[in-house]
Structures are given as C-alpha cells and as structure tokens.
C-alpha cells in the first residue's frame, strides 16, 4: 500500500497544510467583518442577529449532511471543488445587495477632508426630522447629513445619526453608536404617546406624523415627508430580504467545505496508520487567519480610494475573499482524497446520540458548549460595532483577531501540562471564567485600543476550553464514536448555541445596549460556572474499559507459560503515555 503513489504521505501533508493556510486567509477576508458590512448596509442589530443566526444554523446542520452525502456517493472531491467555486460566486452576490441609502460619490479620498457633501439623487429617501411645532431654525440645526452619511464612509441606518462617544447607546432602537434623528414616534391621534422600543427598531424609517395646522400647503409637505419615510422603510425590508437570500445561498455553498476536507484527510491518513500526524495540522488555519486578517485590512485601507468610489467599503473584503478562494480552488485539485471502498451504512451519529443521552457528564458538557457558543456569538457579532463606536479602525480590529489566534498557538505546547495540572473539569472552569472576564471587560471599553489586552485571554477562553472539551469527549466516548461525538459537539451543539445567541443578542442590543448584552452574558456564564463546578462531584463516575487487562487475560488463557513483566507491556506503555 505504501508503494502506491496514492499514499504519498509527505506530499499529502504538504498539500493539506497549504490548503488549510489558504482557507484561513480566505475566511479572514470576510468572516470577522461580515456584521460590520451588514451595519454599513444600514441594518440594525435585530436584523443582523437574525442573519447571523441563520448563518450559524445552516453551518451546524447542512455541512455535516453534505459530508455524509459526499461520502455515501463517493463525490468528495467534486463537493470540495464545487463548494470553493460556488462560494467565490456567491460572495459576489453579497456585493450586489444595495445599501439602505446608496448615494454615489459619498466618499472623498482627499487627504485634507474625509467627506464631501453630495446631493440626494432624485427619488432617494432621506431621513427627515418631523416636528409638530418648532421654529425653522431649530429644524435646520438638527437636520442630519444627506442620506444619513457618516464621515467614516459608512451608510447610516434610516432614522439614526452617529452619536458622540459619551452618548453611545443613549437611545434604544437602533444600531450601537447611533442616536435618532427623528423625533419620538407619536400616536397618530393622541400626541405624546410614544412608540415602543421594538417599533422604533423595526420601523426605523417611519415616523408617524402628528396633526399639522396651517392649511393645505403644510399638509402636502407632510404627505411628501411621509411618502419618503415609507420608501425608506420599504428599502429597509428589501435590503434585509436580499441580504438574507444572499447569505443563505452563500452559506449553503460554503458550509460543507471544512468537514468534507477534514473527513477526507483523516480517512486518507487512517488507511496508512498515520492519524497521529493529523492532530498537528490544525495550527495552519489560525496561522492563515492571523496573517490574512491583518493583510486584508491593510490592503483595504490602501486600495479603497483606488478601486471604488461608492458603496460600502466592506465590498473590498469580498473581492479579497474571491481572489483567495480561487487560489484555494487550485490547491484543492491536489488535496488528498482517499479512493473510497464500497460504502456500508454506519450509525455512528445515532450511537453518539444514544451515548450522550445516557451519560450525565456528556449532557452537562453539552450544555456548557451550548452556552459558550451563545456567548461567543455575542462577541463575534457585535464586538467590532463596539470598537467602531470608540474610534477603532479596521486595522486595529484585524490585529485584535490575530492576537487571539496567536495566543492560542503559543499556548498549545503547554496543552498536556495544563490538562494534567488542572484536570479537564478545571480547565473547562478556567475557560468559562476567562470568557466571562472578557465579556465584562468588553462592556467597559474606553478607547480604540482598549480591546487588545483582553484578546490574549482567547488562548484560554477559546483554546484551552476546547482542548478540555475534546479530551473529555474522547475519554467518555465508546470505541468508534469519539470522532462523531466530537463533531456533534463542535458542529451541532456549538453551532446551535451560536444561532440562538445571535438572535437573542440582536434584540438585547435593540432594547438595551451592547454593554448590557456583554454584562448579561457574563452573569449567565458565572452562574453556570458555579453550577458546573458544584455538580461535578455528584455526577456518576463513568466506568472505562481497561483494554490492557483484557489483553492480559486473553494472553493468560492462551499461554500460561508467559510470566514476568513481558505480559504487562501494554500497561507500562499506557502509564508512560499518561505521565508524559
């Protein structure tokens, strides 16, 4: 088998390393900045939460299903290359989604000034401040900039304007860092009755006009304003629906890639008993993420004035994603995919489900992973919004992501020592505590750079926590179910938590603020940490099968002449491995 050119292990590992590196760079181009781009389109937090929740839900269940089909029909390479090619095209569909207020020439690239006022094109719906009895001078002083433009080049959501740093989140109902440019929504008949916060968020482009006095002229003007605001609300709905359709289409094509590639490589190495070398490949994806996220932000800053004159600046990230995705497509031609033997039905997923249902420790671990996924989605979805509100640029945002990935890589050599000294339960508890501390810290950001020190804790809150989870799953799994059970934890359970956390987080930001969201997540994690540690001694101990003793007993039955220490070679080897 080793003489067969199909089993060139060194070449296969080299191609796999390059593939993971390129895919890490590809993901770094868009994934961290996706919610920021949705904000630039003019979508408020609840809409963004729904979009990201849908994305996580598709990734959690569609990816494993496609991997199962690809293995069943022996079409792994076809699906691998089709996913890469399709994601390149689907990412360009996202670029075609029109922002809520699209004004050509909204950005100026002059060094002296960052913005040039432009007039609204005919038919464009701008945000209008409607008052019942105010002097014209006060109305002019409070009028927003044309079409809700910001000096940073971001298209502002309808009915909101950029708020000063000291008034961030002062009013609920819109994206963080924005305050209303319209007066509080009034009841159509009884003036003074304010709309609920939910109405303010979902009808951000609509302001109900009070009864105006002054004759037909004023009434006609009011009708024109109402029509413009209705058009703004209609544009909001279209922007959301087009974003949802594009994002679903894109995720359906992208989701199968990672699991199909991992399954193919693992089975390739398993055929030649080289799965021990599979564990060392994970480092290349975070390395690619670290390099890509810094590189793309630097390039976007340099090229935004050369390559475009209108539209959200986030479209440049999608161009980079497509370019690197094309490179990954070329590498995938040589990616190691084993020649599958005749497929036989396997029920490992069903066995994993039944195992988890009968193991209290696995149930507690699953709840922990679900809550961690929900809290992590709050960080991933809205942290860049929070940083932008405090003056951070995309380069600082990219550097914060790189710090987290590099911290995990640097801590990895101490993985075995950490798990041995603290135990798996202790390491999970430490990870939960660090994640809660990060969330609390994020709620008190005060400057553009203040997020960077907390990113170092990602090494424990993300890296060490997941090492302990995977080690616990492998320890509690029965033979043949460890990989399926681990995929269920990392895919279905964590992805389901991310989906729910995204949706709930968006509505919490709408009703309260980002700071409240982070503080609430911190409190929930601390409460679960106390419960998690308190119930561990009360959980039943899982009885593990001692395979070394079974082998020794079998050997004694077949050959009673074997004496001395030679029969205990497996016990000694396992003890030495545990002591390392």
Coordinates of C-alpha atoms in Angstrom, one line a residue:
X1 CA 0.0 0.0 0.0
X2 CA 2.9 2.4 0.8
X3 CA 4.3 1.8 -2.7
X4 CA 1.1 3.1 -4.3
X5 CA 1.5 6.7 -5.4
X6 CA -1.9 7.4 -3.9
X7 CA -0.4 7.1 -0.4
X8 CA 2.4 9.7 -0.7
X9 CA 2.1 10.8 3.0
X10 CA 4.6 13.6 2.8
X11 CA 3.1 15.2 -0.3
X12 CA -0.4 14.8 1.1
X13 CA 0.5 16.5 4.4
X14 CA 2.2 19.4 2.5
X15 CA -0.8 20.0 0.3
X16 CA -3.1 19.8 3.4
X17 CA -1.0 22.4 5.2
X18 CA -1.1 24.7 2.3
X19 CA -4.8 24.2 1.8
X20 CA -5.6 25.0 5.5
X21 CA -3.3 28.0 5.4
X22 CA -5.0 29.4 2.3
X23 CA -8.5 28.7 3.6
X24 CA -7.6 30.5 6.8
X25 CA -6.6 33.6 4.8
X26 CA -9.8 33.3 2.8
X27 CA -12.0 33.2 5.9
X28 CA -10.1 36.1 7.4
X29 CA -11.1 38.3 4.5
X30 CA -14.8 38.4 5.3
X31 CA -15.9 36.3 8.3
X32 CA -14.7 38.7 11.1
X33 CA -16.0 41.8 9.2
X34 CA -19.4 40.4 8.0
X35 CA -21.5 42.0 10.7
X36 CA -19.7 45.3 10.2
X37 CA -20.6 45.1 6.5
X38 CA -24.2 44.5 7.3
X39 CA -24.1 47.5 9.5
X40 CA -22.7 49.5 6.6
X41 CA -25.7 48.4 4.5
X42 CA -27.9 50.1 7.1
X43 CA -29.3 47.1 9.0
X44 CA -29.9 47.5 12.8
X45 CA -28.9 44.9 15.4
X46 CA -32.0 42.7 15.4
X47 CA -31.8 42.2 11.6
X48 CA -28.1 41.4 11.8
X49 CA -28.8 39.0 14.7
X50 CA -31.4 37.1 12.6
X51 CA -29.0 37.0 9.6
X52 CA -26.1 35.6 11.7
X53 CA -28.3 33.2 13.5
X54 CA -29.5 31.8 10.2
X55 CA -25.9 31.5 9.0
X56 CA -24.8 29.6 12.1
X57 CA -27.8 27.3 11.9
X58 CA -27.1 26.3 8.3
X59 CA -23.4 25.7 9.1
X60 CA -24.4 23.5 12.1
X61 CA -26.6 21.1 10.2
X62 CA -26.1 21.5 6.4
X63 CA -22.4 20.9 6.5
X64 CA -22.5 17.5 8.2
X65 CA -25.4 16.4 6.0
X66 CA -23.5 17.3 2.8
X67 CA -20.4 15.5 4.1
X68 CA -22.5 12.4 4.7
X69 CA -23.9 12.5 1.1
X70 CA -20.4 13.1 -0.3
X71 CA -19.1 10.0 1.4
X72 CA -22.1 7.9 0.5
X73 CA -21.8 8.7 -3.2
X74 CA -18.0 9.0 -3.3
X75 CA -18.1 12.6 -4.6
X76 CA -15.9 14.2 -2.0
X77 CA -13.6 15.9 -4.5
X78 CA -16.5 17.1 -6.6
X79 CA -18.1 18.6 -3.5
X80 CA -14.8 20.1 -2.3
X81 CA -14.1 21.9 -5.5
X82 CA -17.8 22.8 -6.1
X83 CA -18.0 24.4 -2.6
X84 CA -14.9 26.5 -3.3
X85 CA -16.1 27.6 -6.7
X86 CA -19.6 28.2 -5.6
X87 CA -18.6 30.3 -2.6
X88 CA -16.5 32.5 -4.9
X89 CA -19.5 33.3 -7.0
X90 CA -21.9 33.6 -4.0
X91 CA -19.7 36.1 -2.3
X92 CA -20.0 38.4 -5.3
X93 CA -23.8 38.1 -4.9
X94 CA -23.5 39.7 -1.5
X95 CA -21.7 42.7 -3.1
X96 CA -24.8 43.3 -5.2
X97 CA -27.1 43.9 -2.2
X98 CA -27.9 47.6 -2.3
X99 CA -27.4 49.6 0.9
X100 CA -30.4 51.3 2.6
X101 CA -29.2 54.7 1.3
X102 CA -27.0 54.5 -1.7
X103 CA -25.5 57.8 -2.7
X104 CA -22.8 57.9 -5.5
X105 CA -19.7 59.7 -4.6
X106 CA -20.3 59.7 -0.8
X107 CA -16.6 59.2 0.0
X108 CA -13.8 61.6 -0.6
X109 CA -10.3 60.3 -0.7
X110 CA -8.7 63.8 -0.3
X111 CA -6.2 63.8 2.5
X112 CA -7.4 67.1 3.8
X113 CA -11.0 66.0 4.3
X114 CA -12.7 62.6 4.7
X115 CA -16.1 63.5 3.3
X116 CA -17.7 65.6 0.6
X117 CA -21.3 66.5 0.8
X118 CA -23.4 65.4 -2.1
X119 CA -26.9 66.0 -3.0
X120 CA -29.6 63.3 -2.9
X121 CA -30.4 61.8 -6.2
X122 CA -34.0 62.1 -7.4
X123 CA -36.3 59.7 -5.7
X124 CA -33.9 58.8 -2.8
X125 CA -35.4 58.6 0.6
X126 CA -33.5 60.6 3.2
X127 CA -34.1 60.7 6.9
X128 CA -36.4 63.6 7.8
X129 CA -36.8 65.3 11.2
X130 CA -40.6 65.8 11.7
X131 CA -41.7 68.1 14.5
X132 CA -45.1 69.5 15.4
X133 CA -44.3 73.0 16.5
X134 CA -40.7 74.0 16.2
X135 CA -39.0 77.0 14.6
X136 CA -37.4 76.5 11.3
X137 CA -34.0 77.4 12.7
X138 CA -34.1 74.6 15.2
X139 CA -35.1 72.2 12.5
X140 CA -32.2 73.2 10.3
X141 CA -29.8 72.9 13.2
X142 CA -30.8 69.3 13.9
X143 CA -31.1 68.1 10.3
X144 CA -29.0 65.1 9.5
X145 CA -26.4 64.9 6.8
X146 CA -27.6 63.9 3.4
X147 CA -28.9 60.3 3.2
X148 CA -27.5 59.5 6.6
X149 CA -23.9 59.5 5.5
X150 CA -21.1 59.4 8.1
X151 CA -17.7 60.8 7.7
X152 CA -16.2 57.4 8.0
X153 CA -17.9 56.4 4.8
X154 CA -20.5 54.1 6.4
X155 CA -24.1 54.4 5.3
X156 CA -26.1 55.1 8.4
X157 CA -29.4 53.3 9.1
X158 CA -32.6 55.2 8.4
X159 CA -33.6 57.4 11.3
X160 CA -30.3 57.4 13.1
X161 CA -27.1 59.5 13.1
X162 CA -23.7 58.9 14.6
X163 CA -23.7 59.8 18.3
X164 CA -20.8 61.3 20.2
X165 CA -18.8 58.8 22.2
X166 CA -20.3 59.9 25.5
X167 CA -23.8 59.3 24.2
X168 CA -23.3 55.8 22.7
X169 CA -26.4 53.6 23.3
X170 CA -28.2 56.6 24.8
X171 CA -31.4 55.6 23.0
X172 CA -32.6 52.1 22.3
X173 CA -33.9 51.0 19.0
X174 CA -31.0 51.4 16.6
X175 CA -27.5 50.2 15.9
X176 CA -25.0 50.9 18.7
X177 CA -23.4 54.2 18.4
X178 CA -26.4 55.9 16.8
X179 CA -29.0 58.3 18.1
X180 CA -32.3 59.1 16.5
X181 CA -32.5 62.0 14.0
X182 CA -36.3 61.8 14.1
X183 CA -38.4 62.9 17.0
X184 CA -40.0 60.1 19.1
X185 CA -42.8 58.4 17.2
X186 CA -46.1 59.9 18.1
X187 CA -49.5 58.3 18.2
X188 CA -51.4 59.3 15.0
X189 CA -54.3 60.8 17.1
X190 CA -53.1 61.4 20.6
X191 CA -49.9 63.4 20.6
X192 CA -47.4 62.4 23.3
X193 CA -48.0 58.7 23.2
X194 CA -44.6 57.2 22.3
X195 CA -44.0 54.0 20.3
X196 CA -42.5 51.0 22.0
X197 CA -38.7 50.4 21.6
X198 CA -39.5 47.4 19.3
X199 CA -41.5 49.7 17.0
X200 CA -38.6 52.1 16.9
X201 CA -36.2 49.5 15.8
X202 CA -38.2 47.7 13.1
X203 CA -39.8 50.9 11.8
X204 CA -36.6 52.9 11.9
X205 CA -37.5 54.6 8.6
X206 CA -41.1 55.5 9.6
X207 CA -42.2 58.4 11.7
X208 CA -46.0 58.8 12.3
X209 CA -46.9 62.4 11.5
X210 CA -48.9 64.4 14.1
X211 CA -51.8 66.5 13.1
X212 CA -50.4 69.7 11.5
X213 CA -52.1 73.0 11.3
X214 CA -51.5 75.6 8.7
X215 CA -53.6 74.7 5.7
X216 CA -53.2 72.6 2.5
X217 CA -49.6 73.6 1.9
X218 CA -48.3 72.2 5.2
X219 CA -50.5 69.1 4.7
X220 CA -49.0 68.5 1.2
X221 CA -45.5 68.8 2.7
X222 CA -46.3 66.4 5.4
X223 CA -47.6 63.9 2.9
X224 CA -44.4 64.2 0.9
X225 CA -42.3 63.5 4.0
X226 CA -44.5 60.5 4.9
X227 CA -44.1 59.1 1.4
X228 CA -40.3 59.5 1.7
X229 CA -40.2 57.7 5.0
X230 CA -42.4 54.9 3.7
X231 CA -40.0 54.4 0.9
X232 CA -37.2 54.3 3.4
X233 CA -39.0 51.5 5.3
X234 CA -39.6 49.6 2.1
X235 CA -35.9 49.9 1.3
X236 CA -35.0 48.5 4.7
X237 CA -37.2 45.5 4.1
X238 CA -35.7 44.9 0.6
X239 CA -32.1 45.3 2.0
X240 CA -32.8 42.8 4.7
X241 CA -34.5 40.3 2.4
X242 CA -31.8 40.5 -0.3
X243 CA -29.1 40.1 2.4
X244 CA -30.9 37.1 3.8
X245 CA -31.2 35.4 0.5
X246 CA -27.6 36.1 -0.5
X247 CA -26.3 35.0 2.9
X248 CA -28.3 31.7 2.8
X249 CA -27.1 31.0 -0.7
X250 CA -23.5 31.7 0.2
X251 CA -23.6 29.6 3.4
X252 CA -25.2 26.6 1.7
X253 CA -22.3 26.5 -0.7
X254 CA -19.6 27.2 1.9
X255 CA -20.7 25.2 4.9
X256 CA -19.7 21.7 3.6
X257 CA -16.1 22.6 2.8
X258 CA -14.4 22.3 6.2
X259 CA -15.9 18.9 7.3
X260 CA -15.5 17.3 3.9
X261 CA -11.9 18.3 3.8
X262 CA -11.3 17.1 7.4
X263 CA -13.0 13.8 6.9
X264 CA -11.1 13.1 3.6
X265 CA -7.7 13.9 5.2
X266 CA -8.4 11.8 8.3
X267 CA -9.5 8.8 6.4
X268 CA -6.6 9.2 4.0
X269 CA -4.2 9.1 6.9
X270 CA -6.1 6.4 8.7
X271 CA -5.6 4.0 5.8
X272 CA -1.9 4.1 6.4
X273 CA -2.0 4.3 10.2
X274 CA -0.8 7.9 10.2
X275 CA -3.6 9.6 12.1
X276 CA -1.2 10.8 14.8
X277 CA 0.1 13.4 12.2
X278 CA -3.5 14.6 11.6
X279 CA -3.5 16.4 15.0
X280 CA -0.7 18.7 14.1
X281 CA -2.4 20.2 11.1
X282 CA -4.9 22.4 13.0
X283 CA -2.2 25.1 13.5
X284 CA -2.2 26.2 9.8
X285 CA -5.7 27.5 9.7
X286 CA -5.3 30.0 12.6
X287 CA -1.9 31.0 11.2
X288 CA -3.6 31.8 7.9
X289 CA -6.4 33.7 9.8
X290 CA -3.8 35.8 11.7
X291 CA -1.9 36.7 8.5
X292 CA -5.0 37.2 6.4
X293 CA -6.9 39.4 8.8
X294 CA -4.0 41.8 9.2
X295 CA -3.1 41.8 5.5
X296 CA -6.6 42.4 4.2
X297 CA -7.3 45.3 6.5
X298 CA -4.0 46.9 5.4
X299 CA -4.9 46.4 1.7
X300 CA -8.4 47.7 2.1
X301 CA -7.1 50.9 3.7
X302 CA -4.7 51.4 0.8
X303 CA -6.9 50.4 -2.1
X304 CA -10.4 51.7 -1.1
X305 CA -9.9 55.0 -2.9
X306 CA -8.3 53.4 -6.0
X307 CA -10.8 50.6 -6.6
X308 CA -14.1 52.2 -5.7
X309 CA -15.9 55.5 -5.4
X310 CA -19.2 54.5 -3.9
X311 CA -20.9 51.8 -1.9
X312 CA -19.9 50.4 1.5
X313 CA -16.1 49.9 1.9
X314 CA -16.8 46.3 3.0
X315 CA -17.2 45.1 -0.6
X316 CA -13.4 45.1 -0.9
X317 CA -13.3 42.3 1.7
X318 CA -15.5 40.2 -0.6
X319 CA -13.2 40.9 -3.6
X320 CA -10.3 39.6 -1.5
X321 CA -12.3 36.6 -0.4
X322 CA -13.0 35.7 -4.1
X323 CA -9.4 36.1 -5.0
X324 CA -8.0 33.9 -2.2
X325 CA -10.9 31.4 -2.8
X326 CA -9.7 31.0 -6.4
X327 CA -6.3 30.1 -5.1
X328 CA -7.8 27.6 -2.7
X329 CA -9.6 26.1 -5.6
X330 CA -6.4 25.5 -7.4
X331 CA -4.8 23.9 -4.3
X332 CA -7.9 21.6 -3.8
X333 CA -7.1 19.8 -7.1
X334 CA -4.2 18.1 -5.3
X335 CA -5.9 17.7 -1.9
X336 CA -5.6 14.2 -0.6
X337 CA -9.0 12.3 -1.0
X338 CA -8.9 8.6 -0.5
X339 CA -10.3 6.2 -3.0
X340 CA -13.3 5.0 -1.1
X341 CA -14.1 1.4 -0.6
X342 CA -17.7 0.2 -1.0
X343 CA -19.8 2.3 1.3
X344 CA -21.5 0.5 4.1
X345 CA -24.2 2.1 6.3
X346 CA -22.8 3.5 9.5
X347 CA -24.8 4.5 12.6
X348 CA -22.0 6.3 14.5
X349 CA -24.1 9.5 14.8
X350 CA -27.1 7.5 16.2
X351 CA -24.7 5.8 18.6
X352 CA -23.2 9.1 19.6
X353 CA -26.7 10.5 20.3
X354 CA -27.7 7.5 22.4
X355 CA -24.4 7.6 24.3
X356 CA -24.9 11.3 25.2
X357 CA -28.5 10.7 26.3
X358 CA -27.3 8.1 28.8
X359 CA -24.2 9.9 30.2
X360 CA -24.9 12.8 32.6
X361 CA -21.3 14.1 32.2
X362 CA -21.8 14.4 28.5
X363 CA -25.1 16.2 29.0
X364 CA -23.5 18.7 31.3
X365 CA -20.7 19.2 28.9
X366 CA -23.1 19.7 26.0
X367 CA -25.0 22.4 28.0
X368 CA -21.7 24.1 28.7
X369 CA -20.7 24.1 25.0
X370 CA -24.1 25.4 24.0
X371 CA -23.8 28.4 26.4
X372 CA -20.2 29.1 25.3
X373 CA -21.4 29.2 21.7
X374 CA -24.2 31.6 22.6
X375 CA -21.8 33.9 24.5
X376 CA -19.1 33.7 21.8
X377 CA -21.6 34.7 19.1
X378 CA -22.2 37.9 21.1
X379 CA -18.5 38.7 20.9
X380 CA -18.1 37.8 17.2
X381 CA -21.3 39.6 16.0
X382 CA -21.1 42.9 17.8
X383 CA -17.5 43.5 19.1
X384 CA -16.4 45.3 16.0
X385 CA -19.5 47.5 16.3
X386 CA -18.4 48.4 19.9
X387 CA -14.9 49.1 18.7
X388 CA -16.1 51.3 15.9
X389 CA -18.1 53.3 18.3
X390 CA -14.9 54.0 20.2
X391 CA -12.9 55.0 17.1
X392 CA -11.2 51.8 16.2
X393 CA -10.3 51.3 12.5
X394 CA -10.4 48.0 10.6
X395 CA -6.6 47.5 11.1
X396 CA -7.0 47.5 14.8
X397 CA -9.9 45.2 14.5
X398 CA -7.9 42.8 12.4
X399 CA -5.0 43.0 14.9
X400 CA -7.3 42.0 17.7
X401 CA -8.4 38.9 15.9
X402 CA -4.8 38.0 15.1
X403 CA -3.8 38.4 18.8
X404 CA -6.5 35.9 19.8
X405 CA -5.3 33.3 17.2
X406 CA -1.6 33.7 18.0
X407 CA -2.3 33.4 21.8
X408 CA -3.9 30.0 21.2
X409 CA -1.0 28.9 19.0
X410 CA 1.6 30.0 21.6
X411 CA -0.3 28.2 24.5
X412 CA -0.6 24.9 22.6
X413 CA 2.8 23.5 23.6
X414 CA 1.6 23.6 27.2
X415 CA -1.7 21.8 26.5
X416 CA -0.8 18.5 28.1
X417 CA 0.7 20.2 31.2
X418 CA -2.4 22.4 31.6
X419 CA -4.8 19.4 31.3
X420 CA -2.8 17.3 33.7
X421 CA -2.3 20.0 36.4
X422 CA -5.8 21.4 36.3
X423 CA -7.7 18.3 35.1
X424 CA -10.3 18.5 32.3
X425 CA -13.0 19.9 34.6
X426 CA -10.7 22.5 36.0
X427 CA -9.6 23.6 32.5
X428 CA -13.2 24.0 31.4
X429 CA -14.0 26.0 34.5
X430 CA -10.9 28.2 33.8
X431 CA -12.1 28.8 30.3
X432 CA -15.6 29.8 31.4
X433 CA -14.1 32.2 33.9
X434 CA -11.8 33.8 31.3
X435 CA -14.7 34.2 28.8
X436 CA -16.8 35.8 31.5
X437 CA -14.0 38.2 32.4
X438 CA -13.5 39.1 28.7
X439 CA -17.2 39.9 28.3
X440 CA -17.2 42.1 31.4
X441 CA -14.1 43.9 30.1
X442 CA -15.7 44.5 26.7
X443 CA -18.7 46.2 28.3
X444 CA -16.3 48.9 29.7
X445 CA -14.2 49.8 26.7
X446 CA -13.0 53.3 26.8
X447 CA -10.7 53.8 23.8
X448 CA -9.9 52.5 20.3
X449 CA -7.0 50.3 21.6
X450 CA -8.6 49.1 24.9
X451 CA -9.9 45.8 23.4
X452 CA -6.4 44.5 22.6
X453 CA -5.2 43.4 26.1
X454 CA -8.3 41.2 26.6
X455 CA -7.7 39.3 23.4
X456 CA -4.8 37.5 24.9
X457 CA -7.3 35.6 27.1
X458 CA -8.6 33.9 23.9
X459 CA -5.8 31.4 24.4
X460 CA -7.7 30.1 27.5
X461 CA -11.4 31.1 26.8
X462 CA -11.3 29.5 23.4
X463 CA -8.2 27.3 23.0
X464 CA -7.8 25.7 26.4
X465 CA -11.6 25.3 26.9
X466 CA -12.0 23.4 23.7
X467 CA -8.9 21.2 24.4
X468 CA -10.6 20.2 27.6
X469 CA -13.9 19.6 25.9
X470 CA -12.4 17.4 23.2
X471 CA -10.3 15.4 25.8
X472 CA -13.4 14.8 27.9
X473 CA -15.4 13.7 24.8
X474 CA -12.7 11.3 23.8
X475 CA -12.5 9.9 27.4
X476 CA -16.2 9.4 27.7
X477 CA -16.9 8.1 24.2
X478 CA -17.2 4.4 23.4
X479 CA -14.9 2.8 20.7
X480 CA -15.7 4.1 17.3
X481 CA -17.9 7.1 18.4
X482 CA -15.2 9.6 19.5
X483 CA -14.9 11.4 16.2
X484 CA -18.7 11.5 15.6
X485 CA -19.3 12.7 19.1
X486 CA -16.7 15.4 18.8
X487 CA -18.1 16.6 15.5
X488 CA -21.5 16.8 17.2
X489 CA -20.2 18.9 20.0
X490 CA -18.3 21.3 17.7
X491 CA -20.9 21.5 15.0
X492 CA -24.5 20.9 16.1
X493 CA -24.3 21.9 19.7
X494 CA -21.9 24.8 19.5
X495 CA -23.5 26.0 16.2
X496 CA -27.0 25.8 17.7
X497 CA -25.8 28.0 20.6
X498 CA -24.3 30.5 18.3
X499 CA -27.5 30.7 16.3
X500 CA -29.7 31.3 19.3
X501 CA -27.2 33.7 20.9
X502 CA -27.1 35.8 17.7
X503 CA -30.8 36.2 17.5
X504 CA -31.3 37.0 21.2
X505 CA -28.2 39.2 21.2
X506 CA -29.6 41.4 18.4
X507 CA -32.8 42.0 20.3
X508 CA -30.9 42.7 23.6
X509 CA -28.8 45.4 21.7
X510 CA -32.0 46.9 20.3
X511 CA -33.8 47.0 23.7
X512 CA -30.8 48.0 25.9
X513 CA -27.2 48.3 24.6
X514 CA -24.1 46.4 23.8
X515 CA -22.7 46.9 27.2
X516 CA -25.8 45.3 28.8
X517 CA -25.5 42.4 26.4
X518 CA -22.0 41.7 27.4
X519 CA -22.7 42.1 31.1
X520 CA -25.8 39.8 30.9
X521 CA -23.7 37.1 29.1
X522 CA -21.0 37.5 31.8
X523 CA -23.6 36.9 34.6
X524 CA -25.1 33.8 32.8
X525 CA -21.6 32.3 32.4
X526 CA -20.6 32.9 36.0
X527 CA -23.9 31.3 37.3
X528 CA -23.3 28.3 35.0
X529 CA -19.7 28.1 36.2
X530 CA -20.8 27.9 39.8
X531 CA -23.4 25.2 39.0
X532 CA -21.0 23.3 36.7
X533 CA -18.3 23.0 39.4
X534 CA -20.8 22.2 42.2
X535 CA -22.5 19.3 40.4
X536 CA -19.3 17.6 39.2
X537 CA -18.7 15.6 42.5
X538 CA -22.3 14.4 42.4
X539 CA -22.2 13.1 38.8
X540 CA -21.7 9.3 38.5
X541 CA -18.2 8.2 37.5
X542 CA -18.0 6.6 34.1
X543 CA -16.6 3.1 34.1
X544 CA -13.9 2.8 31.4
X545 CA -13.0 -0.5 29.8
X546 CA -9.4 -1.5 30.7
X547 CA -8.3 -2.9 27.4
X548 CA -4.8 -3.8 28.8
X549 CA -6.3 -6.1 31.4
X550 CA -8.5 -7.8 28.7
X551 CA -5.4 -8.5 26.6
X552 CA -3.5 -9.8 29.6
X553 CA -6.4 -12.1 30.5
X554 CA -6.6 -13.3 26.9
X555 CA -2.9 -14.0 26.8
X556 CA -3.0 -15.9 30.1
X557 CA -5.8 -18.1 28.7
X558 CA -3.9 -19.0 25.5
X559 CA -0.4 -19.3 27.0
X560 CA 0.0 -19.9 30.7
X561 CA 3.8 -20.0 30.3
X562 CA 4.1 -16.3 29.8
X563 CA 5.3 -14.9 33.1
X564 CA 7.2 -11.8 34.3
X565 CA 6.9 -8.3 33.0
X566 CA 6.5 -9.1 29.3
X567 CA 2.7 -9.6 29.7
X568 CA 2.4 -6.1 31.1
X569 CA 4.0 -4.2 28.2
X570 CA 0.7 -2.5 27.3
X571 CA 0.1 -1.4 30.9
X572 CA 3.5 0.1 31.1
X573 CA 3.2 1.8 27.8
X574 CA -0.1 3.4 28.8
X575 CA 1.3 4.5 32.1
X576 CA 4.3 6.1 30.3
X577 CA 1.9 7.9 27.9
X578 CA -0.2 9.2 30.7
X579 CA 2.8 10.5 32.6
X580 CA 4.1 12.5 29.5

